[in-house]
XYZ file of C-alpha atoms in Angstrom:
270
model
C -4.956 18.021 8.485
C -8.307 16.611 7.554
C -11.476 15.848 8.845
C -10.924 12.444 10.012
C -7.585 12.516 10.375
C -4.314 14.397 11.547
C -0.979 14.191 10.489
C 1.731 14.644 13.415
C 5.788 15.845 11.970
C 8.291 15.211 13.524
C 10.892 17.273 12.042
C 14.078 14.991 14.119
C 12.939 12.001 12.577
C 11.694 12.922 9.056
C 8.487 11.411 10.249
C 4.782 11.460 10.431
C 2.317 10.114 12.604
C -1.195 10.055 12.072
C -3.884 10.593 14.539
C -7.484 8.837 12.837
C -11.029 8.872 13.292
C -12.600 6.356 15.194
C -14.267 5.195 11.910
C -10.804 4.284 10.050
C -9.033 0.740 9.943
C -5.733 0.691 11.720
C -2.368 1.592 10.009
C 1.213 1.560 10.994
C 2.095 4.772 12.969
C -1.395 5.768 13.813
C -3.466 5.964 16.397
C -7.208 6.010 16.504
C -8.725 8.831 18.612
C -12.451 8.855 19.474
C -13.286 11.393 17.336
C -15.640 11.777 14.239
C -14.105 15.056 13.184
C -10.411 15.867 13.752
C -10.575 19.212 12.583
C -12.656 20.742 14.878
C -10.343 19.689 17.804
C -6.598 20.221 16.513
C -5.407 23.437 14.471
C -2.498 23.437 11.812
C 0.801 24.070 13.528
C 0.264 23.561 17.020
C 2.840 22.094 19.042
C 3.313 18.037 19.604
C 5.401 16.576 22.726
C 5.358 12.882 22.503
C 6.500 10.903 26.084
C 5.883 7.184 26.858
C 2.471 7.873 28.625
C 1.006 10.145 26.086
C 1.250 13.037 23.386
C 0.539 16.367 24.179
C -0.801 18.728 21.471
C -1.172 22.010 21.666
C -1.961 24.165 24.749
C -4.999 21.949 26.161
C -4.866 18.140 24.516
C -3.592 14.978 25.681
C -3.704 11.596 24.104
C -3.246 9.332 26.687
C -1.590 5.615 26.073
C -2.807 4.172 28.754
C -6.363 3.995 27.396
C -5.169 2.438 24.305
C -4.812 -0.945 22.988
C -2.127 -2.243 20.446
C -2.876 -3.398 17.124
C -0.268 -5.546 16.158
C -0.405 -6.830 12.690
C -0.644 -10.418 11.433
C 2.359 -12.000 9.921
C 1.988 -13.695 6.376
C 3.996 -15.888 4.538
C 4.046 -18.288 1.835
C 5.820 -21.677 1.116
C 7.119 -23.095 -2.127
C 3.996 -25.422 -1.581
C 1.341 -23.012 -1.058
C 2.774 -20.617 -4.021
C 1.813 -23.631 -6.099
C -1.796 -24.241 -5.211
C -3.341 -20.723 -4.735
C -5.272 -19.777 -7.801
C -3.197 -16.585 -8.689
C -4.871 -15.943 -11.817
C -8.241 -15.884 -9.982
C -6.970 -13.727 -7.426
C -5.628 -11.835 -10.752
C -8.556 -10.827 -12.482
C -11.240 -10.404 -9.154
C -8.368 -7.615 -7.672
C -8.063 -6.535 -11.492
C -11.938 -6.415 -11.910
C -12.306 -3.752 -8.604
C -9.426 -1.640 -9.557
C -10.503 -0.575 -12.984
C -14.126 0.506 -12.057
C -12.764 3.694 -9.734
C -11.104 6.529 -11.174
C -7.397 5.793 -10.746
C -5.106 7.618 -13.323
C -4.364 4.153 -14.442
C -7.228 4.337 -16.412
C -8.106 8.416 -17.256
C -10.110 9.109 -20.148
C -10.974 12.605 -19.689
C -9.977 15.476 -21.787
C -7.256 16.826 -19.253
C -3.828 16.870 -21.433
C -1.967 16.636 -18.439
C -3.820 13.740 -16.912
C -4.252 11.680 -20.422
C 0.401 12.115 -20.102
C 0.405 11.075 -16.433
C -1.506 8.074 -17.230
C 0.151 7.269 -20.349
C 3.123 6.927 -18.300
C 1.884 4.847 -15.602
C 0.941 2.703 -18.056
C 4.316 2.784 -19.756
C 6.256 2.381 -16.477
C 4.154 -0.684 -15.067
C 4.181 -1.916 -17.861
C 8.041 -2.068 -18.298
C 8.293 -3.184 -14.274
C 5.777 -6.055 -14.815
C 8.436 -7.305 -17.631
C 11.144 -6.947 -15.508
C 9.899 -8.882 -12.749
C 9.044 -11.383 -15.314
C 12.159 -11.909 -16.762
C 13.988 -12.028 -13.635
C 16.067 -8.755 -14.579
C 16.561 -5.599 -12.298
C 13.428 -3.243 -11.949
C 15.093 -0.349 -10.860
C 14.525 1.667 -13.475
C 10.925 1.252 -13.788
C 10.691 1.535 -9.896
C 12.528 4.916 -10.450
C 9.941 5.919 -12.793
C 6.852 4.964 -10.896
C 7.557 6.973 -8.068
C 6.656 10.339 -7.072
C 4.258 9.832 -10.704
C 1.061 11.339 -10.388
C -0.702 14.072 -8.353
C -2.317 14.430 -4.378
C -0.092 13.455 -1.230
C 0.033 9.608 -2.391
C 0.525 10.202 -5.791
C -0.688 6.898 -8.344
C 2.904 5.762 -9.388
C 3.541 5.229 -5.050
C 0.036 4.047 -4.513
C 0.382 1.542 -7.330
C 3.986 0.070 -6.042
C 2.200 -0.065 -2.508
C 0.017 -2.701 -3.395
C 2.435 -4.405 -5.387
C 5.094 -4.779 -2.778
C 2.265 -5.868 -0.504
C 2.075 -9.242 -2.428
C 5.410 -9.585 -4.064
C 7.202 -9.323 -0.199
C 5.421 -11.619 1.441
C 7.687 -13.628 3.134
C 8.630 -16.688 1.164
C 7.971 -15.387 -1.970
C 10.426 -15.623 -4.786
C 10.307 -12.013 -6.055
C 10.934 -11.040 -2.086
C 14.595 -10.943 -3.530
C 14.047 -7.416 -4.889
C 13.070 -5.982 -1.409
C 16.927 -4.545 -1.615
C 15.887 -3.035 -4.938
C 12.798 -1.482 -4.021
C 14.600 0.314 -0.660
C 17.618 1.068 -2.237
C 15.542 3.211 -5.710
C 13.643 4.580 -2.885
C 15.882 5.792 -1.056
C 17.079 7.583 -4.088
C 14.120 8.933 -5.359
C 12.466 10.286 -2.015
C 12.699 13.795 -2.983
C 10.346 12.771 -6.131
C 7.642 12.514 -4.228
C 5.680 13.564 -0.824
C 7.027 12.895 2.866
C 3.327 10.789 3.327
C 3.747 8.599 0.193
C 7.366 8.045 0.657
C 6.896 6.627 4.456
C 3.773 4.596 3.315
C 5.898 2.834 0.325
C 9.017 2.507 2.471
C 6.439 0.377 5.339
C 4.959 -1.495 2.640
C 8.478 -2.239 1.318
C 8.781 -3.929 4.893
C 5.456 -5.775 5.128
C 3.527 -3.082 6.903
C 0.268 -1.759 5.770
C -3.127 -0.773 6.633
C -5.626 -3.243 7.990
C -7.516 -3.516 5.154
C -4.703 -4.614 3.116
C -4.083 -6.932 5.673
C -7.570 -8.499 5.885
C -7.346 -9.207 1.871
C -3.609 -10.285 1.828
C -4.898 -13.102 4.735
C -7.443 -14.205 2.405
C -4.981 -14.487 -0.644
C -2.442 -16.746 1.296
C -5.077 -18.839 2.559
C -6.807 -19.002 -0.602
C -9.967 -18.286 0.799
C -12.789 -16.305 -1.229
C -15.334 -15.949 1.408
C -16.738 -12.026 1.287
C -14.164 -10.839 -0.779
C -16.006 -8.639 -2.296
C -16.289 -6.813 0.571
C -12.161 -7.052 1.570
C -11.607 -5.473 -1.615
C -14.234 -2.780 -1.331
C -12.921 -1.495 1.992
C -9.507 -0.761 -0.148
C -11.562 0.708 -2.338
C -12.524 3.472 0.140
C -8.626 4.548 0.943
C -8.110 8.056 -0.382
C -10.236 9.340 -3.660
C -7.949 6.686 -5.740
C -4.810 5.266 -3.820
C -7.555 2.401 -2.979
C -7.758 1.690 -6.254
C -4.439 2.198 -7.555
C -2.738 -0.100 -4.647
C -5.022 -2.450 -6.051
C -3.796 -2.288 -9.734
C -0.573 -2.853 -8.079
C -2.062 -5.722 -6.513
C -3.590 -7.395 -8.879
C -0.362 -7.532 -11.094
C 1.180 -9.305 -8.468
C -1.033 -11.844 -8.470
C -0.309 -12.338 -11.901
C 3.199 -11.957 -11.486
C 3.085 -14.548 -8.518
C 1.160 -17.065 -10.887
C 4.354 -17.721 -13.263
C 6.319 -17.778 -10.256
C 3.884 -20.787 -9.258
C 4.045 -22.609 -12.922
C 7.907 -23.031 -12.577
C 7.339 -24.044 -9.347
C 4.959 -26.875 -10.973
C 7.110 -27.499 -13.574
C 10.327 -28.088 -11.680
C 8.308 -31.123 -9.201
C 7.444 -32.697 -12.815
C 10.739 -32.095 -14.729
């Protein structure tokens, strides 16, 4: 539990819900409450019914549904066409320039031994995954690595293969082939990592995300640069770093998306 938001298990399903602040975005499984503070309402451990109208929490609460509205998140896609024409390398480097002024592991200087290893290894690890992708050979291992790599309930390793599978499963695009890839190491590795990061990677694996992430994917697709400045800023405020991280991950699938683009190019002039 935390101030602006609350985490609901349900132990059947291997599953959390997440009650948030008024003040959030939306997100898959959540629901926004009209509350400011979260933690002065609900208590750690207290009992959760869920039914069609409603869920009941605790002794005295009730959300009820009937006073809510359904955010339903927009679709995006890509053609062979539009993979051609959208300035990937732009999109690149502006993602690229955000993500490495926060202070994602990615990117640790400090003098923390452990911390200076964890990032050397995220490093490593994207690195070898970036390759892969690039040469068109299986990322598994590299996906295997990633995950669970890194500290706090979304460690950076998740975060970072978050924003990456944002981009690199849109439908239509090429590397959407390695969706299989991505569930199946997943799958495998969930007991690497937390129950929170695992869920979040497994709905970005399927094209589901946070707002936010879909506000800035909308304006990648339709190549449109109007205040993205501020798009990329709001990801910049999920978490003390996942923002940021999920943006590395982004940003090198822009870049990866750009050579998918120059064969693309190159095959309507061969």
């Amino acid at each position: 539990m935390f101030a602006r938001a609350v985490n609901l298990f349900v132990p059947e399903q291997q599953m959390l819900y997440t009650l948030l602040s008024d003040e959030y975005d939306n997100a898959p499984n959540s629901c926004r409450i009209a509350l400011r503070h979260c933690d002065k309402i609900f208590s750690p451990g207290e009992r959760v019914q869920f039914s069609p109208g409603g869920i009941e929490i605790g002794q005295n609460k009730w959300i009820d549904f009937s006073h809510c509205q359904r955010w339903q998140q927009p679709e995006h896609a890509l053609t062979a066409e539009s993979i051609k024409y959208i300035n990937w390398l732009q999109w690149g480097a502006w993602i690229n320039q955000h993500a490495i002024s926060g202070n994602s592991l990615f990117h640790y200087r400090g003098g923390n031994i452990f911390h200076r290893e964890i990032a050397r290894l995220l490093q490593q690890h994207r690195d070898a995954l970036f390759m892969a992708v690039r040469r068109n050979e299986k990322p598994d291992e590299a996906i295997h690595s990633l995950i669970g790599l890194g500290i706090g309930l979304t460690p950076s390793g998740d975060d970072y293969l978050v924003g990456l599978c944002v981009i690199l499963l849109i439908s239509g695009h090429p590397a959407q082939k390695y969706r299989a890839n991505f569930l199946a190491v997943l799958e495998k590795a969930r007991e690497k990592t937390t129950l929170l990061s695992a869920i979040t990677l497994a709905e970005a694996i399927n094209q589901r995300y946070r707002q936010v992430i879909s506000n800035l994917v909308a304006k990648i697709v339709h190549d449109d640069c109007h205040r993205i400045i501020h798009t990329i800023n709001e990801i910049k405020k999920i978490g003390s770093s996942s923002g940021y991280d999920m943006l590395h991950g982004m940003a090198d699938a822009c870049l990866l998306t750009s050579y998918f683009g120059e064969k693309y190019a190159y095959q309507d002039h061969g």
